[in-house]
Amino acid sequence: MIKRLFTSESVTEGHPDKVCDKISDSVLDALLEQDPTSRVACETCTNTGFVLVMGEITTKAKVDYEAIVRKTALEIGYDSEEKGLDGNNCEVIVRLDEQSPDIAMGVDSSLENKTDGKDKYDLIGAGDQGMMFGYACNETPALMPMPIYLAHKLTDRLTKVRKSGQLGYLRPDGKAQVSVEYVDDKVSRIEAIVVSTQHSPEVDMDTLRKDVKEYVIDSVIPSKLIDENTKIYINPTGRFVVGGPHGDSGLTGRKIIVDTYGGYCPHGGGAFSGKDSTKVDRSACYMARYVCKNIVASGIADKCQLDVAYAIGVAKPVSINVNTFGTGKYSNEQIAKIIDKVFDIRPLAIIEQLNLRKPQFAKTSNYGHFGREDQGFRWEMTDKAEEIAQIAKQL
């Protein structure tokens, strides 16, 4: 038997970096609501009593950026300075410019469109160069790796018991980490669980640890994966009262591993939040997930990783690579041909297939952009699995 451990972490919506992600994506949604063709690259940073919204935006929409910041902070639960931020009276600074005309030139009309112009999906080019990765595996019902899947469930549950009042002494900031043991590449058990949550100063640590174990960990972690050797750490440093932007500064795009697969597959480096879907470091990652999930759902591989690279201003990817890690019923080259028949991964085709001009992105900003099957995200559907299986039979 070959044993190995793998660990992934997640953070709550009240983590300072995630506050920034949600504000940036809330701005994006507000702009798309009025102007679906808005070009948006919005970033947010925060510290004690302060939020800065900055970036490049070209749009016909008229929105109140300060109101979006305050509303988002209050929705998360930051309604007093003692919690780390007060959305009612924090300082809000907005510094936004228009998208560079040099970038817009390549996005508005791709290299292919300028030389041929016959295919509508060649109309726009990629908004940047870069590498984008997608992944899926059959370890969980959502076809996500088990460590990040469980870590997200823990942080999502922390937020739910806080907002419902079940554990009303909890505060918005928090994080979780899950270490999974694999035996011969199959999930065997959980080695360790770590949960750290911000709380009011009145609660004693024994009560907090008992409640988090009962109402958070026990409610989402399958008991069959926990044994007498599983280590559980709840607020291992003890007191966690000072949190949120008062405890640590926050910045959009600083939780890219939390946002994707928990480190289980490579990452191209591009962040998602605050970007419209002409930015392929967001949209192409969504498409790569959609492709991989359908490959695994079709049954032709237990694992699938897709990496795609683009050149700025060019519609067609400059490279595509498939890896099924030896789990495929067909070769990687054969699966790549299937993908080419079923999916179009040029930017405009991605936007249309995945409905990426729809305001929906604030919901992606916490608990993962992938594996969220209850949110109606188009890239989480497995509607191409049957077509893939039928094509594979003809090989």
mmCIF file of C-alpha atoms in Angstrom:
data_model
loop_
_atom_site.group_PDB
_atom_site.id
_atom_site.type_symbol
_atom_site.label_atom_id
_atom_site.label_comp_id
_atom_site.label_asym_id
_atom_site.label_seq_id
_atom_site.Cartn_x
_atom_site.Cartn_y
_atom_site.Cartn_z
ATOM 1 C CA MET A 1 0.000 0.000 0.000
ATOM 2 C CA ILE A 2 1.144 3.508 -0.816
ATOM 3 C CA LYS A 3 -0.019 6.087 1.721
ATOM 4 C CA ARG A 4 0.098 9.854 1.364
ATOM 5 C CA LEU A 5 -1.471 12.884 3.018
ATOM 6 C CA PHE A 6 -2.911 15.927 1.288
ATOM 7 C CA THR A 7 -4.150 19.097 2.976
ATOM 8 C CA SER A 8 -6.364 21.928 1.738
ATOM 9 C CA GLU A 9 -7.774 24.992 3.458
ATOM 10 C CA SER A 10 -10.796 27.233 3.108
ATOM 11 C CA VAL A 11 -11.692 30.567 4.679
ATOM 12 C CA THR A 12 -15.022 32.170 5.609
ATOM 13 C CA GLU A 13 -16.613 35.135 3.859
ATOM 14 C CA GLY A 14 -15.450 37.302 6.762
ATOM 15 C CA HIS A 15 -11.760 36.638 6.106
ATOM 16 C CA PRO A 16 -10.257 40.005 5.025
ATOM 17 C CA ASP A 17 -9.168 38.710 1.611
ATOM 18 C CA LYS A 18 -12.616 37.248 1.009
ATOM 19 C CA VAL A 19 -14.319 40.494 2.035
ATOM 20 C CA CYS A 20 -12.352 42.100 -0.790
ATOM 21 C CA ASP A 21 -13.226 39.339 -3.257
ATOM 22 C CA LYS A 22 -16.917 39.712 -2.502
ATOM 23 C CA ILE A 23 -16.871 43.492 -2.830
ATOM 24 C CA SER A 24 -15.065 43.238 -6.183
ATOM 25 C CA ASP A 25 -17.534 40.662 -7.489
ATOM 26 C CA SER A 26 -20.501 42.631 -6.148
ATOM 27 C CA VAL A 27 -19.264 45.615 -8.164
ATOM 28 C CA LEU A 28 -18.979 43.363 -11.230
ATOM 29 C CA ASP A 29 -22.535 42.049 -10.754
ATOM 30 C CA ALA A 30 -23.962 45.559 -10.375
ATOM 31 C CA LEU A 31 -22.297 46.659 -13.616
ATOM 32 C CA LEU A 32 -23.381 43.551 -15.550
ATOM 33 C CA GLU A 33 -26.948 44.068 -14.355
ATOM 34 C CA GLN A 34 -27.092 47.339 -16.312
ATOM 35 C CA ASP A 35 -24.529 46.666 -19.041
ATOM 36 C CA PRO A 36 -23.739 42.992 -19.783
ATOM 37 C CA THR A 37 -20.776 44.003 -21.968
ATOM 38 C CA SER A 38 -19.018 45.914 -19.173
ATOM 39 C CA ARG A 39 -15.243 45.514 -19.104
ATOM 40 C CA VAL A 40 -14.293 45.162 -15.460
ATOM 41 C CA ALA A 41 -11.044 44.659 -13.583
ATOM 42 C CA CYS A 42 -11.974 45.714 -10.064
ATOM 43 C CA GLU A 43 -9.758 45.139 -7.040
ATOM 44 C CA THR A 44 -10.382 45.922 -3.391
ATOM 45 C CA CYS A 45 -8.140 46.250 -0.356
ATOM 46 C CA THR A 46 -9.084 46.774 3.271
ATOM 47 C CA ASN A 47 -7.584 47.442 6.660
ATOM 48 C CA THR A 48 -8.859 48.805 9.954
ATOM 49 C CA GLY A 49 -11.878 51.028 9.232
ATOM 50 C CA PHE A 50 -10.936 51.439 5.575
ATOM 51 C CA VAL A 51 -11.875 50.046 2.149
ATOM 52 C CA LEU A 52 -10.288 51.011 -1.178
ATOM 53 C CA VAL A 53 -11.875 50.041 -4.507
ATOM 54 C CA MET A 54 -9.572 50.447 -7.501
ATOM 55 C CA GLY A 55 -9.057 49.200 -11.036
ATOM 56 C CA GLU A 56 -10.115 49.711 -14.637
ATOM 57 C CA ILE A 57 -13.749 49.735 -15.704
ATOM 58 C CA THR A 58 -15.361 50.592 -19.036
ATOM 59 C CA THR A 59 -19.155 50.533 -18.868
ATOM 60 C CA LYS A 60 -22.386 52.343 -19.659
ATOM 61 C CA ALA A 61 -23.703 51.448 -16.199
ATOM 62 C CA LYS A 62 -24.100 53.991 -13.424
ATOM 63 C CA VAL A 63 -23.660 52.509 -9.958
ATOM 64 C CA ASP A 64 -22.964 53.762 -6.447
ATOM 65 C CA TYR A 65 -19.671 52.062 -5.621
ATOM 66 C CA GLU A 66 -19.592 53.264 -2.031
ATOM 67 C CA ALA A 67 -23.086 51.889 -1.400
ATOM 68 C CA ILE A 68 -22.018 48.490 -2.784
ATOM 69 C CA VAL A 69 -19.042 48.408 -0.418
ATOM 70 C CA ARG A 70 -21.148 49.231 2.625
ATOM 71 C CA LYS A 71 -23.959 46.828 1.725
ATOM 72 C CA THR A 72 -21.526 43.950 1.143
ATOM 73 C CA ALA A 73 -19.677 44.507 4.416
ATOM 74 C CA LEU A 74 -22.953 44.578 6.352
ATOM 75 C CA GLU A 75 -24.250 41.439 4.600
ATOM 76 C CA ILE A 76 -21.106 39.589 5.649
ATOM 77 C CA GLY A 77 -21.669 40.661 9.255
ATOM 78 C CA TYR A 78 -19.263 43.542 9.701
ATOM 79 C CA ASP A 79 -21.555 46.004 11.434
ATOM 80 C CA SER A 80 -19.390 47.233 14.300
ATOM 81 C CA GLU A 81 -15.781 48.244 14.812
ATOM 82 C CA GLU A 82 -15.293 45.604 17.506
ATOM 83 C CA LYS A 83 -15.897 42.891 14.899
ATOM 84 C CA GLY A 84 -13.132 44.280 12.679
ATOM 85 C CA LEU A 85 -15.037 46.593 10.316
ATOM 86 C CA ASP A 86 -18.224 48.648 10.400
ATOM 87 C CA GLY A 87 -19.897 48.913 7.013
ATOM 88 C CA ASN A 88 -22.001 51.798 8.297
ATOM 89 C CA ASN A 89 -19.178 54.262 8.865
ATOM 90 C CA CYS A 90 -15.883 52.858 7.539
ATOM 91 C CA GLU A 91 -13.880 55.061 5.168
ATOM 92 C CA VAL A 92 -14.486 54.153 1.513
ATOM 93 C CA ILE A 93 -12.201 55.397 -1.268
ATOM 94 C CA VAL A 94 -12.938 54.724 -4.943
ATOM 95 C CA ARG A 95 -10.180 54.995 -7.552
ATOM 96 C CA LEU A 96 -11.328 53.667 -10.941
ATOM 97 C CA ASP A 97 -10.055 54.334 -14.476
ATOM 98 C CA GLU A 98 -11.174 53.064 -17.884
ATOM 99 C CA GLN A 99 -9.666 49.958 -19.475
ATOM 100 C CA SER A 100 -6.483 50.627 -21.425
ATOM 101 C CA PRO A 101 -7.295 51.263 -25.103
ATOM 102 C CA ASP A 102 -4.307 49.113 -26.030
ATOM 103 C CA ILE A 103 -5.892 46.109 -24.271
ATOM 104 C CA ALA A 104 -9.372 46.918 -25.570
ATOM 105 C CA MET A 105 -8.077 46.915 -29.154
ATOM 106 C CA GLY A 106 -7.172 43.227 -28.953
ATOM 107 C CA VAL A 107 -10.318 42.199 -27.102
ATOM 108 C CA ASP A 108 -12.742 44.127 -29.319
ATOM 109 C CA SER A 109 -11.461 42.418 -32.449
ATOM 110 C CA SER A 110 -9.268 39.325 -32.358
ATOM 111 C CA LEU A 111 -6.326 38.662 -34.612
ATOM 112 C CA GLU A 112 -8.404 36.031 -36.441
ATOM 113 C CA ASN A 113 -11.300 38.456 -36.918
ATOM 114 C CA LYS A 114 -8.994 41.057 -38.434
ATOM 115 C CA THR A 115 -7.590 38.575 -40.952
ATOM 116 C CA ASP A 116 -10.677 36.478 -41.726
ATOM 117 C CA GLY A 117 -13.810 37.662 -39.927
ATOM 118 C CA LYS A 118 -16.054 34.764 -41.014
ATOM 119 C CA ASP A 119 -16.617 33.075 -37.641
ATOM 120 C CA LYS A 120 -18.540 34.970 -34.961
ATOM 121 C CA TYR A 121 -16.562 33.243 -32.200
ATOM 122 C CA ASP A 122 -13.433 34.840 -33.600
ATOM 123 C CA LEU A 123 -14.943 38.253 -32.933
ATOM 124 C CA ILE A 124 -13.139 38.917 -29.657
ATOM 125 C CA GLY A 125 -9.661 37.976 -28.530
ATOM 126 C CA ALA A 126 -8.388 36.861 -25.146
ATOM 127 C CA GLY A 127 -8.036 39.737 -22.675
ATOM 128 C CA ASP A 128 -4.578 38.588 -21.633
ATOM 129 C CA GLN A 129 -1.980 35.908 -22.094
ATOM 130 C CA GLY A 130 -1.567 33.153 -19.525
ATOM 131 C CA MET A 131 -2.131 29.548 -18.518
ATOM 132 C CA MET A 132 -5.425 28.298 -17.076
ATOM 133 C CA PHE A 133 -6.130 24.958 -15.405
ATOM 134 C CA GLY A 134 -9.250 22.904 -14.797
ATOM 135 C CA TYR A 135 -9.670 19.695 -12.836
ATOM 136 C CA ALA A 136 -12.213 17.088 -11.793
ATOM 137 C CA CYS A 137 -12.067 13.716 -10.063
ATOM 138 C CA ASN A 138 -14.579 11.189 -8.759
ATOM 139 C CA GLU A 139 -13.621 11.445 -5.067
ATOM 140 C CA THR A 140 -16.766 13.387 -4.122
ATOM 141 C CA PRO A 141 -20.326 13.841 -5.454
ATOM 142 C CA ALA A 142 -19.339 17.280 -6.775
ATOM 143 C CA LEU A 143 -16.349 15.718 -8.594
ATOM 144 C CA MET A 144 -13.914 17.749 -6.495
ATOM 145 C CA PRO A 145 -10.874 16.623 -4.491
ATOM 146 C CA MET A 146 -11.904 15.549 -0.997
ATOM 147 C CA PRO A 147 -9.643 17.906 1.051
ATOM 148 C CA ILE A 148 -10.943 21.172 -0.449
ATOM 149 C CA TYR A 149 -14.491 19.798 -0.694
ATOM 150 C CA LEU A 150 -14.601 19.186 3.081
ATOM 151 C CA ALA A 151 -12.713 22.373 3.982
ATOM 152 C CA HIS A 152 -15.335 24.439 2.117
ATOM 153 C CA LYS A 153 -18.143 22.579 3.870
ATOM 154 C CA LEU A 154 -16.638 23.499 7.242
ATOM 155 C CA THR A 155 -16.291 27.217 6.508
ATOM 156 C CA ASP A 156 -19.720 27.382 4.899
ATOM 157 C CA ARG A 157 -21.173 25.732 7.998
ATOM 158 C CA LEU A 158 -19.339 28.170 10.283
ATOM 159 C CA THR A 159 -21.047 31.026 8.470
ATOM 160 C CA LYS A 160 -24.476 29.379 8.581
ATOM 161 C CA VAL A 161 -24.459 28.708 12.347
ATOM 162 C CA ARG A 162 -23.246 32.279 12.932
ATOM 163 C CA LYS A 163 -25.848 33.958 10.753
ATOM 164 C CA SER A 164 -28.706 31.740 11.946
ATOM 165 C CA GLY A 165 -27.924 32.635 15.557
ATOM 166 C CA GLN A 166 -27.305 29.009 16.508
ATOM 167 C CA LEU A 167 -23.800 30.015 17.567
ATOM 168 C CA GLY A 168 -24.446 33.719 17.829
ATOM 169 C CA TYR A 169 -21.183 34.471 19.615
ATOM 170 C CA LEU A 170 -19.207 33.655 16.443
ATOM 171 C CA ARG A 171 -17.895 36.519 14.344
ATOM 172 C CA PRO A 172 -17.307 36.658 10.568
ATOM 173 C CA ASP A 173 -13.601 35.806 10.295
ATOM 174 C CA GLY A 174 -12.487 32.177 10.264
ATOM 175 C CA LYS A 175 -10.793 29.355 8.419
ATOM 176 C CA ALA A 176 -10.643 25.565 8.228
ATOM 177 C CA GLN A 177 -8.160 22.975 7.050
ATOM 178 C CA VAL A 178 -8.561 19.263 6.308
ATOM 179 C CA SER A 179 -5.783 16.680 5.893
ATOM 180 C CA VAL A 180 -6.896 13.542 4.040
ATOM 181 C CA GLU A 181 -5.012 10.263 3.979
ATOM 182 C CA TYR A 182 -4.956 8.423 0.670
ATOM 183 C CA VAL A 183 -4.147 4.737 0.313
ATOM 184 C CA ASP A 184 -3.250 3.643 -3.212
ATOM 185 C CA ASP A 185 -4.623 6.972 -4.431
ATOM 186 C CA LYS A 186 -8.048 6.406 -2.835
ATOM 187 C CA VAL A 187 -9.494 8.412 0.070
ATOM 188 C CA SER A 188 -8.992 6.379 3.237
ATOM 189 C CA ARG A 189 -9.510 8.590 6.284
ATOM 190 C CA ILE A 190 -9.002 12.068 7.710
ATOM 191 C CA GLU A 191 -5.705 12.658 9.460
ATOM 192 C CA ALA A 192 -6.429 16.140 10.854
ATOM 193 C CA ILE A 193 -9.053 18.881 10.998
ATOM 194 C CA VAL A 194 -8.254 22.467 11.986
ATOM 195 C CA VAL A 195 -10.956 25.096 12.575
ATOM 196 C CA SER A 196 -10.193 28.633 13.754
ATOM 197 C CA THR A 197 -13.070 31.062 14.223
ATOM 198 C CA GLN A 198 -13.385 34.617 15.419
ATOM 199 C CA HIS A 199 -15.654 35.007 18.446
ATOM 200 C CA SER A 200 -17.004 37.507 20.952
ATOM 201 C CA PRO A 201 -14.877 38.067 24.073
ATOM 202 C CA GLU A 202 -17.564 36.701 26.388
ATOM 203 C CA VAL A 203 -17.530 33.050 25.294
ATOM 204 C CA ASP A 204 -15.164 30.662 27.076
ATOM 205 C CA MET A 205 -12.943 28.429 24.985
ATOM 206 C CA ASP A 206 -14.357 25.138 26.312
ATOM 207 C CA THR A 207 -17.851 26.127 25.189
ATOM 208 C CA LEU A 208 -16.635 27.288 21.777
ATOM 209 C CA ARG A 209 -14.678 24.091 21.152
ATOM 210 C CA LYS A 210 -17.573 21.888 22.214
ATOM 211 C CA ASP A 211 -20.062 23.797 20.060
ATOM 212 C CA VAL A 212 -17.851 23.925 16.962
ATOM 213 C CA LYS A 213 -17.189 20.200 17.241
ATOM 214 C CA GLU A 214 -20.894 19.389 17.591
ATOM 215 C CA TYR A 215 -22.565 21.922 15.292
ATOM 216 C CA VAL A 216 -19.890 22.388 12.638
ATOM 217 C CA ILE A 217 -17.494 19.460 12.349
ATOM 218 C CA ASP A 218 -19.883 16.626 13.250
ATOM 219 C CA SER A 219 -22.605 18.016 10.985
ATOM 220 C CA VAL A 220 -20.544 18.068 7.777
ATOM 221 C CA ILE A 221 -17.661 15.589 8.086
ATOM 222 C CA PRO A 222 -18.611 11.958 7.306
ATOM 223 C CA SER A 223 -18.104 9.932 10.491
ATOM 224 C CA LYS A 224 -16.684 7.018 8.480
ATOM 225 C CA LEU A 225 -13.633 9.160 7.655
ATOM 226 C CA ILE A 226 -12.830 9.939 11.303
ATOM 227 C CA ASP A 227 -11.128 7.420 13.577
ATOM 228 C CA GLU A 228 -9.363 7.358 16.945
ATOM 229 C CA ASN A 229 -6.196 8.741 15.373
ATOM 230 C CA THR A 230 -7.819 11.759 13.701
ATOM 231 C CA LYS A 231 -6.514 14.976 15.222
ATOM 232 C CA ILE A 232 -9.026 17.806 15.728
ATOM 233 C CA TYR A 233 -7.819 21.318 16.548
ATOM 234 C CA ILE A 234 -10.366 24.048 17.279
ATOM 235 C CA ASN A 235 -8.923 27.536 17.840
ATOM 236 C CA PRO A 236 -5.584 25.938 18.728
ATOM 237 C CA THR A 237 -4.041 29.278 19.763
ATOM 238 C CA GLY A 238 -7.026 30.019 22.022
ATOM 239 C CA ARG A 239 -8.543 33.497 21.897
ATOM 240 C CA PHE A 240 -9.517 34.906 18.464
ATOM 241 C CA VAL A 241 -11.445 38.105 19.173
ATOM 242 C CA VAL A 242 -9.507 40.590 17.044
ATOM 243 C CA GLY A 243 -10.204 39.612 13.444
ATOM 244 C CA GLY A 244 -11.437 40.768 10.072
ATOM 245 C CA PRO A 245 -9.735 43.796 8.502
ATOM 246 C CA HIS A 246 -8.737 45.008 11.982
ATOM 247 C CA GLY A 247 -6.726 41.838 12.572
ATOM 248 C CA ASP A 248 -5.196 41.623 9.113
ATOM 249 C CA SER A 249 -5.305 43.550 5.863
ATOM 250 C CA GLY A 250 -7.230 42.086 2.926
ATOM 251 C CA LEU A 251 -6.752 42.125 -0.836
ATOM 252 C CA THR A 252 -8.686 40.805 -3.830
ATOM 253 C CA GLY A 253 -7.146 37.734 -5.448
ATOM 254 C CA ARG A 254 -5.013 36.547 -2.561
ATOM 255 C CA LYS A 255 -6.872 33.243 -2.053
ATOM 256 C CA ILE A 256 -6.504 31.701 -5.508
ATOM 257 C CA ILE A 257 -5.796 28.191 -4.183
ATOM 258 C CA VAL A 258 -8.819 28.341 -1.875
ATOM 259 C CA ASP A 259 -10.860 29.484 -4.893
ATOM 260 C CA THR A 260 -9.903 26.510 -7.062
ATOM 261 C CA TYR A 261 -8.812 23.001 -6.032
ATOM 262 C CA GLY A 262 -6.961 23.495 -2.778
ATOM 263 C CA GLY A 263 -3.578 22.937 -4.407
ATOM 264 C CA TYR A 264 -4.567 19.559 -5.827
ATOM 265 C CA CYS A 265 -3.659 20.630 -9.349
ATOM 266 C CA PRO A 266 -1.461 23.414 -10.777
ATOM 267 C CA HIS A 267 -2.614 27.018 -10.906
ATOM 268 C CA GLY A 268 -1.796 29.478 -13.671
ATOM 269 C CA GLY A 269 -1.586 32.353 -11.196
ATOM 270 C CA GLY A 270 -4.506 34.504 -12.303
ATOM 271 C CA ALA A 271 -7.168 35.528 -9.787
ATOM 272 C CA PHE A 272 -10.897 35.506 -10.554
ATOM 273 C CA SER A 273 -12.852 38.033 -8.507
ATOM 274 C CA GLY A 274 -13.710 41.431 -9.949
ATOM 275 C CA LYS A 275 -12.983 40.436 -13.547
ATOM 276 C CA ASP A 276 -15.455 40.261 -16.411
ATOM 277 C CA SER A 277 -15.337 37.190 -18.614
ATOM 278 C CA THR A 278 -13.251 38.618 -21.427
ATOM 279 C CA LYS A 279 -10.467 38.009 -18.916
ATOM 280 C CA VAL A 280 -9.575 34.409 -19.721
ATOM 281 C CA ASP A 281 -7.808 33.907 -16.409
ATOM 282 C CA ARG A 282 -11.378 33.702 -15.069
ATOM 283 C CA SER A 283 -13.560 32.465 -17.926
ATOM 284 C CA ALA A 284 -11.125 29.881 -19.314
ATOM 285 C CA CYS A 285 -10.643 28.374 -15.850
ATOM 286 C CA TYR A 286 -14.419 28.019 -15.604
ATOM 287 C CA MET A 287 -14.462 26.394 -19.031
ATOM 288 C CA ALA A 288 -11.610 24.056 -18.157
ATOM 289 C CA ARG A 289 -13.531 22.939 -15.061
ATOM 290 C CA TYR A 290 -16.659 22.396 -17.191
ATOM 291 C CA VAL A 291 -14.692 20.265 -19.653
ATOM 292 C CA CYS A 292 -12.989 18.177 -16.975
ATOM 293 C CA LYS A 293 -16.180 17.650 -14.979
ATOM 294 C CA ASN A 294 -17.992 16.346 -18.030
ATOM 295 C CA ILE A 295 -15.101 14.057 -18.944
ATOM 296 C CA VAL A 296 -15.165 12.477 -15.470
ATOM 297 C CA ALA A 297 -18.987 12.388 -15.357
ATOM 298 C CA SER A 298 -18.988 10.525 -18.680
ATOM 299 C CA GLY A 299 -17.019 7.698 -17.066
ATOM 300 C CA ILE A 300 -14.110 7.739 -19.502
ATOM 301 C CA ALA A 301 -11.651 8.849 -16.786
ATOM 302 C CA ASP A 302 -11.548 8.991 -12.980
ATOM 303 C CA LYS A 303 -9.448 12.160 -13.037
ATOM 304 C CA CYS A 304 -9.002 14.842 -15.657
ATOM 305 C CA GLN A 305 -6.818 17.935 -15.769
ATOM 306 C CA LEU A 306 -6.939 20.403 -18.626
ATOM 307 C CA ASP A 307 -4.497 23.243 -19.122
ATOM 308 C CA VAL A 308 -5.048 25.913 -21.753
ATOM 309 C CA ALA A 309 -2.894 28.878 -22.762
ATOM 310 C CA TYR A 310 -3.839 32.054 -24.632
ATOM 311 C CA ALA A 311 -2.150 35.002 -26.329
ATOM 312 C CA ILE A 312 -3.632 38.450 -25.754
ATOM 313 C CA GLY A 313 -5.849 39.528 -28.643
ATOM 314 C CA VAL A 314 -6.030 36.012 -30.135
ATOM 315 C CA ALA A 315 -9.221 33.935 -29.923
ATOM 316 C CA LYS A 316 -7.867 30.431 -30.382
ATOM 317 C CA PRO A 317 -5.745 28.964 -27.550
ATOM 318 C CA VAL A 318 -2.057 28.604 -28.303
ATOM 319 C CA SER A 319 -1.900 25.262 -26.474
ATOM 320 C CA ILE A 320 -4.194 22.657 -24.916
ATOM 321 C CA ASN A 321 -3.055 19.708 -22.822
ATOM 322 C CA VAL A 322 -5.054 16.865 -21.241
ATOM 323 C CA ASN A 323 -3.889 14.617 -18.408
ATOM 324 C CA THR A 324 -5.958 11.791 -16.900
ATOM 325 C CA PHE A 325 -3.100 10.511 -14.710
ATOM 326 C CA GLY A 326 -3.413 6.980 -16.028
ATOM 327 C CA THR A 327 -7.106 6.725 -15.113
ATOM 328 C CA GLY A 328 -8.510 7.173 -18.625
ATOM 329 C CA LYS A 329 -10.154 4.423 -20.638
ATOM 330 C CA TYR A 330 -8.671 6.146 -23.660
ATOM 331 C CA SER A 331 -5.350 7.872 -24.246
ATOM 332 C CA ASN A 332 -4.885 11.538 -23.376
ATOM 333 C CA GLU A 333 -4.558 12.248 -27.090
ATOM 334 C CA GLN A 334 -7.879 10.540 -27.845
ATOM 335 C CA ILE A 335 -9.623 12.437 -25.047
ATOM 336 C CA ALA A 336 -8.157 15.693 -26.382
ATOM 337 C CA LYS A 337 -9.804 14.928 -29.745
ATOM 338 C CA ILE A 338 -13.132 14.287 -28.003
ATOM 339 C CA ILE A 339 -12.828 17.632 -26.226
ATOM 340 C CA ASP A 340 -12.148 19.368 -29.531
ATOM 341 C CA LYS A 341 -15.360 17.894 -30.995
ATOM 342 C CA VAL A 342 -17.589 18.797 -28.038
ATOM 343 C CA PHE A 343 -16.257 22.105 -26.694
ATOM 344 C CA ASP A 344 -15.277 25.474 -28.178
ATOM 345 C CA ILE A 345 -12.845 27.264 -25.870
ATOM 346 C CA ARG A 346 -12.477 30.578 -27.659
ATOM 347 C CA PRO A 347 -13.396 33.475 -25.332
ATOM 348 C CA LEU A 348 -16.707 34.490 -26.926
ATOM 349 C CA ALA A 349 -17.796 30.844 -27.194
ATOM 350 C CA ILE A 350 -16.987 30.348 -23.504
ATOM 351 C CA ILE A 351 -18.991 33.425 -22.535
ATOM 352 C CA GLU A 352 -22.041 32.209 -24.468
ATOM 353 C CA GLN A 353 -21.840 28.543 -23.434
ATOM 354 C CA LEU A 354 -21.440 29.331 -19.735
ATOM 355 C CA ASN A 355 -23.730 32.386 -19.638
ATOM 356 C CA LEU A 356 -20.965 34.579 -18.237
ATOM 357 C CA ARG A 357 -22.575 37.949 -18.845
ATOM 358 C CA LYS A 358 -25.179 37.142 -16.205
ATOM 359 C CA PRO A 359 -24.746 38.781 -12.770
ATOM 360 C CA GLN A 360 -23.831 35.808 -10.566
ATOM 361 C CA PHE A 361 -20.303 36.363 -9.422
ATOM 362 C CA ALA A 362 -20.741 37.566 -5.845
ATOM 363 C CA LYS A 363 -21.932 34.014 -5.123
ATOM 364 C CA THR A 364 -18.663 32.592 -6.453
ATOM 365 C CA SER A 365 -16.466 34.704 -4.187
ATOM 366 C CA ASN A 366 -16.715 32.413 -1.151
ATOM 367 C CA TYR A 367 -16.514 28.655 -0.523
ATOM 368 C CA GLY A 368 -14.999 27.928 -3.910
ATOM 369 C CA HIS A 369 -15.766 28.739 -7.516
ATOM 370 C CA PHE A 370 -16.065 25.010 -8.261
ATOM 371 C CA GLY A 371 -18.072 22.165 -6.758
ATOM 372 C CA ARG A 372 -20.975 24.522 -5.911
ATOM 373 C CA GLU A 373 -23.750 22.487 -7.509
ATOM 374 C CA ASP A 374 -26.507 24.233 -5.537
ATOM 375 C CA GLN A 375 -25.799 27.670 -7.040
ATOM 376 C CA GLY A 376 -26.839 27.085 -10.650
ATOM 377 C CA PHE A 377 -23.425 27.816 -12.138
ATOM 378 C CA ARG A 378 -23.375 26.695 -15.764
ATOM 379 C CA TRP A 379 -19.792 25.424 -15.523
ATOM 380 C CA GLU A 380 -20.837 22.886 -12.880
ATOM 381 C CA MET A 381 -23.339 21.136 -15.157
ATOM 382 C CA THR A 382 -22.607 17.699 -16.625
ATOM 383 C CA ASP A 383 -24.889 18.064 -19.636
ATOM 384 C CA LYS A 384 -22.143 17.041 -22.088
ATOM 385 C CA ALA A 385 -21.299 13.745 -20.368
ATOM 386 C CA GLU A 386 -23.604 11.580 -22.462
ATOM 387 C CA GLU A 387 -22.371 13.103 -25.734
ATOM 388 C CA ILE A 388 -18.773 12.487 -24.640
ATOM 389 C CA ALA A 389 -19.544 8.856 -23.783
ATOM 390 C CA GLN A 390 -21.175 8.270 -27.165
ATOM 391 C CA ILE A 391 -18.277 9.779 -29.100
ATOM 392 C CA ALA A 392 -15.827 7.698 -27.060
ATOM 393 C CA LYS A 393 -17.616 4.489 -28.017
ATOM 394 C CA GLN A 394 -16.912 5.230 -31.652
ATOM 395 C CA LEU A 395 -13.145 5.469 -31.158
#
